[in-house]
């Protein structure tokens, strides 16, 4: 028995030495490719392996169930860890208990913000430097952001940017959370409205507004379109704000026919009905790159969801019916302007992306539009936020 114990201890010691030597070798080979802060993480697996072998267990990630997080192709939808957050807001009407108080402007300088948002969150960057064609300056700001799962997004500390941006209306797509489990986003002074998919951890939209809208409605009025929480419409005194997460045609284009034959016509009808009453501001992830200039690799993506002829034609039809693409109206020739990057292949660092997020406006708002901005350096999701600046009426 004593001999067996000694042999086990000796074997464990030999295994530890081997693992440490392998880790040192890995660090030596890769030291020029990684920062010093990462060296410890390279050595850790060998030590962890020794501990788990001695304890008779398995290293984490080898045989243990991990939270579900699945990435689809290109612009596809993801499943997210559906474990609810600790702080939960069940109301679909008010985001904070003190909504009567305006959101306070942050007094911190951009140097105190996380590096991922510091460049965009300086006071100069958040302000609008353009005047509308009616000669007036911006008086109303809308931000739209596909956050790719509200719980995961909150863990990435997006609030410093949002507090600096301080939009009048903040629209979210892909919240991926049941209404009863939506966490407190931490922004005071907003009325909050949420539309969740019946399918857990999928799609969904949100709208936060400093001014309480005249009316808020959800969906398109047809059950077949409204079980995924894809549309919220907020009516204000002189326009509507519509946020939408348009269905992705999917891998293998399995939902393309539904998209072009059912969703697109119904969505256009909804927007045209609103437009007949007052101007419309449509924002969100519309899951299409309209022009060749709107994605990095148009030639190789002709049959990819988001760039099929059918999806592009649907968008062309929309903007031919008294609506316009605000960004391309102001910047018709601007290249490398994207709002989505795949998590694969270091696409964001290389800026190999797609412009999938839009502000589409009624033609009657054209003379009030000051600017339409892509906040490409703001992190927190595989999409970046976009911002619309609108002036008052003449």
Coordinates of C-alpha atoms in Angstrom, one line a residue:
X1 CA 0.0 0.0 0.0
X2 CA 2.8 2.4 1.0
X3 CA 4.7 1.5 -2.2
X4 CA 1.6 2.2 -4.3
X5 CA 1.1 5.6 -2.6
X6 CA 4.8 6.5 -3.2
X7 CA 4.5 5.4 -6.9
X8 CA 1.3 7.6 -7.3
X9 CA 3.0 10.6 -5.7
X10 CA 6.1 10.1 -7.9
X11 CA 3.9 9.8 -11.0
X12 CA 2.0 12.9 -10.1
X13 CA 5.3 14.8 -9.5
X14 CA 6.6 13.7 -12.9
X15 CA 3.4 14.7 -14.6
X16 CA 3.5 18.1 -13.0
X17 CA 7.1 18.6 -14.2
X18 CA 6.2 17.6 -17.7
X19 CA 3.2 19.9 -17.8
X20 CA 5.2 22.9 -16.5
X21 CA 8.0 22.2 -19.0
X22 CA 5.4 22.1 -21.8
X23 CA 3.9 25.4 -20.6
X24 CA 7.3 27.0 -20.4
X25 CA 8.0 25.9 -23.9
X26 CA 4.7 27.3 -25.2
X27 CA 5.4 30.6 -23.5
X28 CA 8.9 30.7 -25.0
X29 CA 7.6 30.0 -28.5
X30 CA 4.8 32.5 -28.3
X31 CA 6.3 35.2 -26.1
X32 CA 6.7 37.5 -29.1
X33 CA 3.1 37.1 -30.1
X34 CA 1.3 37.8 -26.8
X35 CA 1.5 40.4 -24.1
X36 CA 3.1 39.8 -20.7
X37 CA -0.4 39.8 -19.1
X38 CA -1.2 36.6 -21.0
X39 CA 1.8 34.5 -20.0
X40 CA 0.2 33.3 -16.9
X41 CA -2.9 32.1 -18.8
X42 CA -0.6 30.1 -21.1
X43 CA 1.0 28.3 -18.1
X44 CA -2.3 27.7 -16.2
X45 CA -3.7 24.8 -18.3
X46 CA -0.7 22.5 -17.4
X47 CA -1.1 23.2 -13.7
X48 CA -4.8 22.8 -13.9
X49 CA -4.4 19.5 -15.6
X50 CA -2.1 18.2 -12.8
X51 CA -4.6 19.2 -10.1
X52 CA -7.6 17.6 -11.8
X53 CA -5.7 14.3 -12.5
X54 CA -4.6 14.1 -8.8
X55 CA -8.2 14.8 -7.8
X56 CA -9.6 12.2 -10.3
X57 CA -11.6 14.9 -12.1
X58 CA -11.7 16.5 -15.6
X59 CA -10.4 20.0 -16.6
X60 CA -13.2 22.5 -17.2
X61 CA -14.3 22.4 -20.8
X62 CA -13.3 18.8 -21.3
X63 CA -16.5 16.8 -20.6
X64 CA -18.3 19.4 -18.6
X65 CA -21.4 21.1 -19.9
X66 CA -20.8 24.8 -20.8
X67 CA -23.3 27.6 -21.3
X68 CA -24.8 27.6 -24.7
X69 CA -23.3 30.2 -27.0
X70 CA -23.5 29.3 -30.7
X71 CA -22.4 31.4 -33.6
X72 CA -24.0 31.2 -37.0
X73 CA -22.8 32.3 -40.4
X74 CA -22.1 36.0 -41.0
X75 CA -25.0 38.0 -39.8
X76 CA -27.0 35.1 -38.4
X77 CA -28.7 35.0 -35.0
X78 CA -27.1 33.4 -32.0
X79 CA -28.4 31.5 -29.1
X80 CA -27.2 32.9 -25.7
X81 CA -26.8 31.6 -22.2
X82 CA -30.4 31.9 -20.9
X83 CA -29.5 32.0 -17.2
X84 CA -31.4 35.0 -15.8
X85 CA -29.6 38.0 -14.4
X86 CA -29.9 38.7 -10.6
X87 CA -31.5 42.1 -11.1
X88 CA -34.7 41.7 -13.0
X89 CA -37.2 44.3 -14.2
X90 CA -40.6 42.8 -15.0
X91 CA -42.4 46.0 -16.0
X92 CA -42.7 46.8 -19.7
X93 CA -43.6 50.4 -19.1
X94 CA -41.0 52.2 -17.0
X95 CA -37.2 51.5 -16.9
X96 CA -36.5 53.3 -13.6
X97 CA -38.5 54.3 -10.6
X98 CA -37.4 58.0 -10.9
X99 CA -38.5 58.4 -14.6
X100 CA -39.7 61.9 -13.8
X101 CA -36.1 63.0 -13.4
X102 CA -34.0 63.7 -16.5
X103 CA -30.9 61.5 -17.0
X104 CA -28.0 63.3 -15.5
X105 CA -25.1 64.1 -17.8
X106 CA -21.9 62.3 -16.9
X107 CA -19.2 64.5 -15.4
X108 CA -16.4 62.1 -16.0
X109 CA -13.9 62.7 -18.7
X110 CA -13.3 60.3 -21.6
X111 CA -10.0 59.2 -20.0
X112 CA -12.0 57.6 -17.2
X113 CA -14.0 55.4 -19.7
X114 CA -13.1 51.9 -20.8
X115 CA -10.5 52.0 -23.7
X116 CA -13.1 50.6 -26.0
X117 CA -15.4 53.6 -25.7
X118 CA -13.1 56.4 -24.7
X119 CA -12.4 57.5 -28.3
X120 CA -16.1 57.8 -29.2
X121 CA -17.3 59.1 -25.8
X122 CA -15.5 62.4 -25.8
X123 CA -17.8 65.4 -25.7
X124 CA -16.8 66.5 -29.1
X125 CA -17.5 63.1 -30.7
X126 CA -21.0 62.9 -29.1
X127 CA -22.2 66.3 -30.4
X128 CA -23.5 66.9 -33.9
X129 CA -21.4 69.3 -35.9
X130 CA -23.8 69.5 -38.9
X131 CA -26.9 71.6 -39.3
X132 CA -30.0 70.4 -41.1
X133 CA -30.9 71.8 -44.5
X134 CA -33.5 73.9 -42.8
X135 CA -30.7 75.7 -41.1
X136 CA -31.4 74.4 -37.6
X137 CA -29.1 72.4 -35.3
X138 CA -29.9 69.1 -33.8
X139 CA -32.6 68.9 -31.1
X140 CA -33.4 65.3 -31.0
X141 CA -31.1 62.2 -30.9
X142 CA -32.0 58.5 -31.6
X143 CA -29.5 55.7 -31.0
X144 CA -30.1 52.2 -32.4
X145 CA -28.0 49.2 -31.4
X146 CA -28.2 45.4 -32.0
X147 CA -26.8 44.3 -28.6
X148 CA -26.7 40.6 -29.3
X149 CA -28.1 39.5 -26.0
X150 CA -28.9 42.1 -23.2
X151 CA -27.3 40.1 -20.4
X152 CA -24.1 39.5 -22.2
X153 CA -24.1 43.1 -23.4
X154 CA -24.4 44.5 -19.9
X155 CA -21.4 42.6 -18.8
X156 CA -19.3 44.6 -21.4
X157 CA -19.9 47.9 -19.6
X158 CA -21.8 49.9 -22.3
X159 CA -23.2 52.5 -19.9
X160 CA -20.3 55.0 -20.0
X161 CA -20.8 55.4 -23.7
X162 CA -24.6 55.6 -23.4
X163 CA -24.5 58.2 -20.7
X164 CA -22.2 60.3 -22.8
X165 CA -24.3 59.8 -25.9
X166 CA -27.5 60.6 -23.8
X167 CA -30.0 59.9 -26.6
X168 CA -33.6 61.0 -26.4
X169 CA -34.7 57.6 -27.7
X170 CA -32.6 54.4 -27.4
X171 CA -33.6 51.4 -29.5
X172 CA -32.3 47.8 -29.1
X173 CA -32.5 44.7 -31.3
X174 CA -31.7 41.1 -30.3
X175 CA -32.3 41.5 -26.6
X176 CA -32.6 37.6 -26.5
X177 CA -34.5 37.7 -23.2
X178 CA -38.0 37.0 -21.9
X179 CA -39.8 40.1 -20.7
X180 CA -40.0 38.8 -17.2
X181 CA -36.2 38.3 -17.0
X182 CA -35.0 41.6 -18.6
X183 CA -32.4 43.2 -16.2
X184 CA -32.3 46.8 -15.2
X185 CA -30.1 48.5 -17.8
X186 CA -29.0 51.2 -15.4
X187 CA -30.2 54.3 -17.2
X188 CA -32.3 56.7 -15.2
X189 CA -34.9 58.9 -16.7
X190 CA -36.2 56.6 -19.4
X191 CA -39.6 55.0 -20.0
X192 CA -38.8 51.4 -21.2
X193 CA -40.8 49.2 -23.6
X194 CA -39.8 45.6 -24.5
X195 CA -41.0 43.0 -27.0
X196 CA -39.7 39.5 -26.5
X197 CA -39.8 36.4 -28.7
X198 CA -41.8 33.4 -27.5
X199 CA -38.7 31.3 -28.2
X200 CA -36.3 31.8 -25.3
X201 CA -33.0 33.4 -25.9
X202 CA -34.0 34.7 -29.4
X203 CA -34.6 38.0 -31.2
X204 CA -36.6 40.6 -29.4
X205 CA -36.5 44.4 -29.3
X206 CA -36.5 47.3 -26.8
X207 CA -37.2 51.0 -26.8
X208 CA -36.2 53.5 -24.1
X209 CA -37.5 57.0 -24.3
X210 CA -36.9 60.1 -22.2
X211 CA -40.3 61.5 -23.2
X212 CA -43.3 59.2 -22.7
X213 CA -44.7 58.4 -26.1
X214 CA -48.3 59.2 -27.0
X215 CA -48.8 55.5 -27.8
X216 CA -46.7 52.4 -28.1
X217 CA -47.7 49.3 -30.1
X218 CA -46.0 46.0 -30.7
X219 CA -45.7 43.9 -33.9
X220 CA -47.4 44.2 -37.2
X221 CA -50.9 43.0 -36.2
X222 CA -50.5 39.5 -37.6
X223 CA -49.8 36.5 -35.4
X224 CA -47.4 34.9 -37.9
X225 CA -45.1 37.9 -37.7
X226 CA -45.5 38.9 -34.1
X227 CA -44.2 35.9 -32.1
X228 CA -40.6 36.9 -32.3
X229 CA -40.8 40.4 -30.8
X230 CA -39.4 42.1 -33.9
X231 CA -41.2 45.5 -34.0
X232 CA -42.0 48.3 -31.6
X233 CA -43.7 51.4 -32.7
X234 CA -43.7 54.6 -30.6
X235 CA -45.9 57.5 -31.6
X236 CA -44.7 61.1 -30.7
X237 CA -46.4 64.4 -31.4
X238 CA -44.9 64.9 -34.8
X239 CA -43.5 61.6 -35.9
X240 CA -43.3 57.8 -35.2
X241 CA -40.2 55.9 -34.2
X242 CA -40.2 52.3 -35.3
X243 CA -37.5 49.9 -34.2
X244 CA -37.2 46.5 -35.9
X245 CA -35.1 43.4 -36.0
X246 CA -35.9 42.1 -39.5
X247 CA -35.8 38.3 -39.9
X248 CA -32.5 36.9 -41.1
X249 CA -32.9 34.6 -44.1
X250 CA -30.7 32.1 -42.3
X251 CA -28.1 29.6 -43.2
X252 CA -29.0 28.0 -46.5
X253 CA -31.5 30.9 -47.0
X254 CA -34.2 28.7 -45.3
X255 CA -36.3 31.8 -44.5
X256 CA -35.7 33.8 -47.6
X257 CA -39.2 33.1 -49.1
X258 CA -40.8 34.1 -45.8
X259 CA -38.7 37.2 -45.8
X260 CA -39.4 38.4 -49.3
X261 CA -43.0 37.1 -49.8
X262 CA -44.5 37.6 -46.3
X263 CA -42.5 39.8 -43.9
X264 CA -41.2 42.5 -46.3
X265 CA -44.7 43.3 -47.8
X266 CA -46.3 43.3 -44.4
X267 CA -43.6 45.5 -42.9
X268 CA -43.8 48.0 -45.8
X269 CA -47.5 48.1 -45.4
X270 CA -47.1 48.9 -41.7
X271 CA -44.6 51.7 -42.4
X272 CA -46.7 53.2 -45.2
X273 CA -49.8 53.2 -43.0
X274 CA -47.9 55.2 -40.3
X275 CA -46.4 57.5 -43.0
X276 CA -49.9 58.4 -44.2
X277 CA -50.5 59.9 -40.7
X278 CA -47.2 61.5 -39.8
X279 CA -43.5 61.1 -40.7
X280 CA -41.6 57.9 -39.7
X281 CA -38.2 57.2 -38.3
X282 CA -37.4 53.5 -38.8
X283 CA -34.2 52.2 -37.2
X284 CA -32.7 48.9 -36.4
X285 CA -31.0 45.8 -37.8
X286 CA -32.7 45.4 -41.2
X287 CA -30.5 42.4 -42.1
X288 CA -29.6 43.6 -45.5
X289 CA -26.6 45.3 -47.1
X290 CA -28.3 47.3 -49.9
X291 CA -25.4 48.3 -52.1
X292 CA -22.1 46.7 -53.1
X293 CA -20.4 49.5 -51.1
X294 CA -22.3 48.4 -47.9
X295 CA -20.1 45.3 -47.3
X296 CA -16.5 44.4 -47.6
X297 CA -16.8 41.4 -50.0
X298 CA -19.8 41.8 -52.2
X299 CA -18.6 39.5 -55.0
X300 CA -18.4 36.4 -52.7
X301 CA -21.6 37.0 -50.9
X302 CA -24.2 37.2 -53.7
X303 CA -25.9 34.1 -52.3
X304 CA -25.4 34.9 -48.6
X305 CA -28.3 35.9 -46.3
X306 CA -28.3 39.7 -46.1
X307 CA -27.0 40.3 -49.7
X308 CA -29.3 38.2 -51.9
X309 CA -30.9 40.0 -54.9
X310 CA -34.3 39.4 -53.3
X311 CA -33.4 41.1 -50.0
X312 CA -31.8 44.0 -51.7
X313 CA -34.7 44.4 -54.0
X314 CA -37.0 44.5 -51.0
X315 CA -35.0 47.4 -49.5
X316 CA -35.0 49.2 -52.8
X317 CA -38.8 49.0 -52.9
X318 CA -39.0 50.5 -49.4
X319 CA -36.8 53.5 -50.2
X320 CA -38.6 54.1 -53.4
X321 CA -41.9 54.7 -51.6
X322 CA -41.3 58.0 -49.9
X323 CA -38.5 56.8 -47.6
X324 CA -34.8 57.3 -47.8
X325 CA -31.6 55.7 -46.3
X326 CA -30.3 58.6 -44.1
X327 CA -26.6 57.5 -44.1
X328 CA -26.3 57.0 -47.9
X329 CA -28.2 60.3 -48.5
X330 CA -25.5 62.1 -46.6
X331 CA -22.5 59.9 -47.5
X332 CA -23.3 58.3 -50.9
X333 CA -19.7 57.4 -51.7
X334 CA -18.3 56.6 -48.2
X335 CA -16.5 53.2 -48.2
X336 CA -15.6 50.9 -45.3
X337 CA -18.6 52.1 -43.3
X338 CA -20.0 49.0 -41.6
X339 CA -22.1 48.2 -38.5
X340 CA -21.6 44.5 -38.2
X341 CA -18.5 42.2 -38.1
X342 CA -18.4 38.5 -37.8
X343 CA -16.7 37.2 -34.7
X344 CA -14.6 34.9 -36.9
X345 CA -11.3 35.7 -38.6
X346 CA -10.6 38.9 -36.6
X347 CA -13.1 40.6 -38.9
X348 CA -13.6 43.7 -36.8
X349 CA -9.9 44.5 -36.4
X350 CA -9.6 44.1 -40.2
X351 CA -12.9 46.0 -40.8
X352 CA -14.3 43.3 -42.9
X353 CA -17.9 44.0 -42.2
X354 CA -21.5 44.7 -43.3
X355 CA -23.7 47.7 -43.0
X356 CA -26.9 46.1 -41.7
X357 CA -28.2 48.8 -39.3
X358 CA -30.1 51.8 -40.7
X359 CA -32.1 54.9 -40.0
X360 CA -34.7 55.0 -42.8
X361 CA -36.8 58.2 -42.7
X362 CA -39.8 59.6 -44.4
X363 CA -38.9 62.0 -47.2
X364 CA -40.6 64.8 -45.3
X365 CA -37.9 64.6 -42.6
X366 CA -35.1 65.1 -45.0
X367 CA -34.8 68.9 -44.3
X368 CA -34.7 68.2 -40.6
X369 CA -31.9 65.6 -40.6
X370 CA -28.6 66.9 -39.3
X371 CA -26.5 63.8 -39.4
X372 CA -26.5 60.0 -39.4
X373 CA -23.5 58.5 -37.7
X374 CA -21.9 55.0 -37.3
X375 CA -20.2 54.6 -34.0
X376 CA -17.8 51.9 -35.3
X377 CA -15.3 52.2 -32.4
X378 CA -17.9 51.5 -29.7
X379 CA -17.7 47.9 -28.5
X380 CA -20.1 45.7 -26.6
X381 CA -21.6 43.6 -29.4
X382 CA -20.9 42.3 -32.9
X383 CA -22.8 45.3 -34.1
X384 CA -22.0 48.9 -33.3
X385 CA -24.5 51.6 -32.4
X386 CA -25.7 54.1 -34.9
X387 CA -26.9 57.7 -34.1
X388 CA -29.4 60.0 -35.8
X389 CA -29.5 63.7 -35.2
X390 CA -32.7 65.5 -36.0
X391 CA -33.5 69.3 -35.9
X392 CA -36.8 70.9 -35.0
X393 CA -39.3 71.9 -37.6
X394 CA -38.7 75.1 -39.6

